[in-house]
Structure formats: C-alpha cells, structure tokens
C-alpha positions as a printed NumPy array, in Angstrom:
array([[ 62.394, -38.37 , -18.282],
       [ 65.217, -37.015, -16.159],
       [ 65.373, -40.027, -13.839],
       [ 66.564, -39.707, -10.277],
       [ 69.262, -37.514,  -8.886],
       [ 67.641, -34.177,  -9.602],
       [ 68.45 , -33.954, -13.304],
       [ 67.95 , -30.251, -14.034],
       [ 67.913, -30.788, -17.798],
       [ 65.362, -33.447, -18.73 ],
       [ 66.059, -34.969, -22.132],
       [ 63.988, -34.067, -25.18 ],
       [ 62.644, -37.038, -27.142],
       [ 64.535, -38.331, -30.164],
       [ 63.968, -36.035, -33.131],
       [ 65.378, -33.489, -35.547],
       [ 65.728, -30.062, -33.965],
       [ 67.187, -26.645, -34.599],
       [ 70.06 , -26.407, -32.12 ],
       [ 71.865, -23.174, -31.187],
       [ 75.292, -22.736, -29.647],
       [ 74.75 , -21.106, -26.252],
       [ 78.35 , -21.312, -25.069],
       [ 81.668, -22.883, -25.991],
       [ 85.05 , -23.583, -24.511],
       [ 88.279, -24.223, -26.389],
       [ 90.66 , -26.889, -25.182],
       [ 93.012, -29.606, -26.324],
       [ 92.579, -33.349, -26.573],
       [ 94.503, -35.348, -24.   ],
       [ 98.047, -36.561, -24.478],
       [ 96.708, -40.126, -24.764],
       [ 93.979, -39.324, -27.344],
       [ 94.12 , -40.724, -30.867],
       [ 95.104, -37.206, -32.027],
       [ 96.966, -35.86 , -28.969],
       [ 96.949, -32.187, -28.05 ],
       [ 94.541, -31.33 , -30.874],
       [ 92.269, -28.278, -30.748],
       [ 88.757, -29.169, -29.654],
       [ 85.706, -27.232, -28.616],
       [ 83.137, -28.244, -26.06 ],
       [ 79.822, -26.692, -27.016],
       [ 76.843, -26.093, -24.784],
       [ 73.914, -26.128, -27.18 ],
       [ 70.208, -25.592, -26.66 ],
       [ 67.194, -26.639, -28.662],
       [ 66.18 , -23.366, -30.285],
       [ 62.474, -23.818, -30.976],
       [ 59.325, -25.74 , -30.21 ],
       [ 58.171, -27.558, -27.118],
       [ 61.704, -28.418, -25.959],
       [ 63.086, -24.888, -26.307],
       [ 66.127, -24.459, -24.077],
       [ 66.855, -28.166, -23.574],
       [ 70.622, -28.437, -23.272],
       [ 72.889, -30.703, -25.271],
       [ 76.653, -30.886, -24.818],
       [ 78.709, -31.572, -27.926],
       [ 82.432, -31.812, -28.678],
       [ 84.18 , -31.224, -31.993],
       [ 87.864, -32.03 , -32.447],
       [ 89.585, -30.004, -35.163],
       [ 91.909, -32.653, -36.574],
       [ 94.403, -31.123, -39.03 ],
       [ 94.095, -32.3  , -42.623],
       [ 97.602, -33.771, -42.692],
       [100.138, -33.844, -45.501],
       [ 98.987, -36.885, -47.484],
       [ 96.696, -37.018, -50.479],
       [ 93.844, -38.155, -48.24 ],
       [ 92.832, -36.159, -45.184],
       [ 93.393, -37.701, -41.762],
       [ 90.391, -39.65 , -40.425],
       [ 88.049, -37.325, -38.548],
       [ 89.249, -34.167, -40.303],
       [ 86.073, -33.811, -42.369],
       [ 83.888, -33.833, -39.265],
       [ 85.171, -30.426, -38.168],
       [ 84.836, -29.047, -41.714],
       [ 81.257, -30.372, -41.874],
       [ 80.457, -28.807, -38.488],
       [ 81.77 , -25.412, -39.602],
       [ 79.717, -25.598, -42.81 ],
       [ 76.594, -26.597, -40.861],
       [ 76.821, -23.404, -38.765],
       [ 77.51 , -21.237, -41.798],
       [ 81.288, -20.8  , -41.493],
       [ 83.041, -21.6  , -44.752],
       [ 86.276, -23.546, -44.508],
       [ 88.298, -25.433, -47.075],
       [ 89.715, -27.466, -44.221],
       [ 93.296, -26.849, -45.307],
       [ 93.634, -24.916, -42.094],
       [ 91.093, -23.925, -39.49 ],
       [ 91.236, -20.16 , -39.757],
       [ 88.174, -18.8  , -37.958],
       [ 87.345, -16.494, -35.109],
       [ 85.685, -18.65 , -32.482],
       [ 83.584, -15.699, -31.309],
       [ 81.569, -16.438, -34.469],
       [ 80.28 , -19.641, -32.807],
       [ 78.073, -17.827, -30.288],
       [ 74.402, -18.026, -31.269],
       [ 74.985, -19.975, -34.498],
       [ 72.386, -22.635, -35.128],
       [ 72.166, -25.862, -37.081],
       [ 69.78 , -28.742, -37.658],
       [ 70.6  , -32.002, -35.926],
       [ 69.302, -35.461, -35.197],
       [ 69.136, -35.564, -31.405],
       [ 68.874, -38.853, -29.554],
       [ 68.526, -39.878, -25.927],
       [ 71.078, -42.023, -24.136],
       [ 71.139, -43.267, -20.56 ],
       [ 73.854, -42.367, -18.109],
       [ 74.4  , -42.948, -14.428],
       [ 74.966, -40.183, -11.928],
       [ 76.64 , -40.986,  -8.615],
       [ 75.884, -38.771,  -5.627],
       [ 78.516, -37.796,  -3.073],
       [ 77.027, -40.497,  -0.849],
       [ 77.569, -43.172,  -3.528],
       [ 73.902, -43.44 ,  -4.56 ],
       [ 73.579, -44.264,  -8.277],
       [ 70.815, -42.494, -10.175],
       [ 69.824, -43.498, -13.681],
       [ 69.331, -40.481, -15.932],
       [ 69.023, -39.628, -19.6  ],
       [ 70.786, -37.03 , -21.695],
       [ 70.541, -35.851, -25.263],
       [ 73.314, -36.48 , -27.772],
       [ 73.759, -35.156, -31.299],
       [ 73.992, -38.08 , -33.737],
       [ 73.916, -36.28 , -37.096],
       [ 74.353, -32.687, -38.136],
       [ 72.709, -31.521, -41.349],
       [ 74.115, -29.139, -43.943],
       [ 74.043, -28.601, -47.714],
       [ 76.197, -31.7  , -48.198],
       [ 74.427, -33.865, -45.597],
       [ 70.817, -32.871, -46.074],
       [ 68.126, -33.343, -43.479],
       [ 65.906, -36.337, -44.267],
       [ 62.208, -35.773, -44.961],
       [ 61.335, -38.274, -42.223],
       [ 62.999, -39.157, -38.947],
       [ 65.47 , -41.99 , -39.642],
       [ 64.909, -45.223, -37.728],
       [ 66.712, -45.481, -34.391],
       [ 69.962, -47.419, -34.31 ],
       [ 69.687, -51.12 , -33.611],
       [ 70.008, -51.955, -29.944],
       [ 73.36 , -53.39 , -28.976],
       [ 73.3  , -56.832, -27.424],
       [ 74.554, -56.771, -23.838],
       [ 78.037, -58.155, -23.302],
       [ 78.271, -61.553, -21.609],
       [ 78.457, -61.237, -17.816],
       [ 82.078, -62.42 , -17.76 ],
       [ 83.034, -59.565, -20.126],
       [ 80.988, -57.054, -18.135],
       [ 82.776, -58.05 , -14.955],
       [ 86.19 , -57.473, -16.561],
       [ 85.333, -54.195, -18.272],
       [ 82.863, -52.46 , -15.975],
       [ 84.27 , -49.484, -14.154],
       [ 82.504, -47.762, -11.283],
       [ 81.14 , -44.367, -12.296],
       [ 83.362, -41.457, -11.359],
       [ 82.74 , -37.753, -10.841],
       [ 79.273, -36.33 , -10.666],
       [ 78.006, -38.13 , -13.788],
       [ 77.276, -34.948, -15.745],
       [ 79.52 , -34.79 , -18.757],
       [ 80.353, -31.391, -20.198],
       [ 79.796, -32.836, -23.632],
       [ 77.309, -35.205, -25.106],
       [ 79.934, -37.518, -26.453],
       [ 82.244, -40.088, -24.909],
       [ 85.506, -38.844, -23.487],
       [ 88.6  , -38.909, -25.629],
       [ 88.779, -38.167, -29.301],
       [ 85.422, -39.682, -30.277],
       [ 82.694, -37.39 , -31.46 ],
       [ 79.525, -38.921, -33.039],
       [ 78.291, -41.221, -35.727],
       [ 79.287, -38.86 , -38.525],
       [ 82.32 , -41.113, -38.609],
       [ 83.41 , -39.939, -35.177]])
C-alpha cells in the first residue's frame, strides 16, 4: 500500500472517514497564485476511528476573501464550508476566528488514494500512494448513505504532450498537504 521508499504513512483505502485536525500551520499563498498572498492553512489530519486510526492526510484550505461584488469570489465558499464542517460558524463576510480552535476538531470526509512519486537523494524514484480529501461533509453538504462511485479515470496524455509537460520530481516527494501546490484545494470546486 505504501509502495517503495519507506513510506511511513501507508494510505487508507478510499472511503468516508471521521478525520481530526492533529496540527495546522498558517501561511500565505504564493505571489504567483490565483489569489496571491492570501491566508491559507496547511492541516495535518488523522483518521480518527476504525481500522485506519491515525492514518495521516495533509489538507490545505485557502481563505479567499468574499470580495466586494454581489457574488463572492470563486473559492470563497470553500473556506466557509470547511469552517462549518468543523463546527465554527462564519458568515464568510470576514474570517474572524481564533485558529487555536482548529486543534482536535473533526469532520466527515470522502478520502481517496492518489499515487505520487518520491525521489531519494540518490535519484531513485519510488512509487507511493497518499490519501487526499475529496469532499467534506456538513449540514449543507450531507454525507451520502453509500460511498459515491470513484471518479472516472483520466485518459493518459499523448506521448508528445507528456514529453513537453513532464517535469522531473523535485524535493523529497512528500507534500505537506494532500492537494496540488498553488491555490487549488479539492473537488469542492477547488
């Protein structure tokens, strides 16, 4: 399940789990992000019950301001939904909360498994798996009675496109979050 490279956190199978916030770190999105220099939190979460108790999942939430227009800026509702899912009420007009309230909060989430490559210091590539949070459930986005079907597999890009777009893996391969880098968060519209 963890693949090669000594993965210390084998992935739990796809399913709906109770997930608790074990740790968090505040930061800012990059200057080149879609919403530059925006407050974001990187959460270290753990499955809080059952056979996969303690399995770690990294998750990022970007707190995009509502904006001045009649409609909220795209992505704004994701942070509001996240706060509601962990029991912190917010109108979303401003994000007025004490982040110490995050510690130990739990929520229900659809957790999936995605592959990633880890590159050793010697250049050896190991194929691993990690868990990602795909949906977070709350009063407004209720947990389904049955596990939803997995997303359709994406067709591989033609080899000519792969050659132009493939980048060699960098770093140690272990992301601090379970989402792609930048200002992208999950399929809740993220």
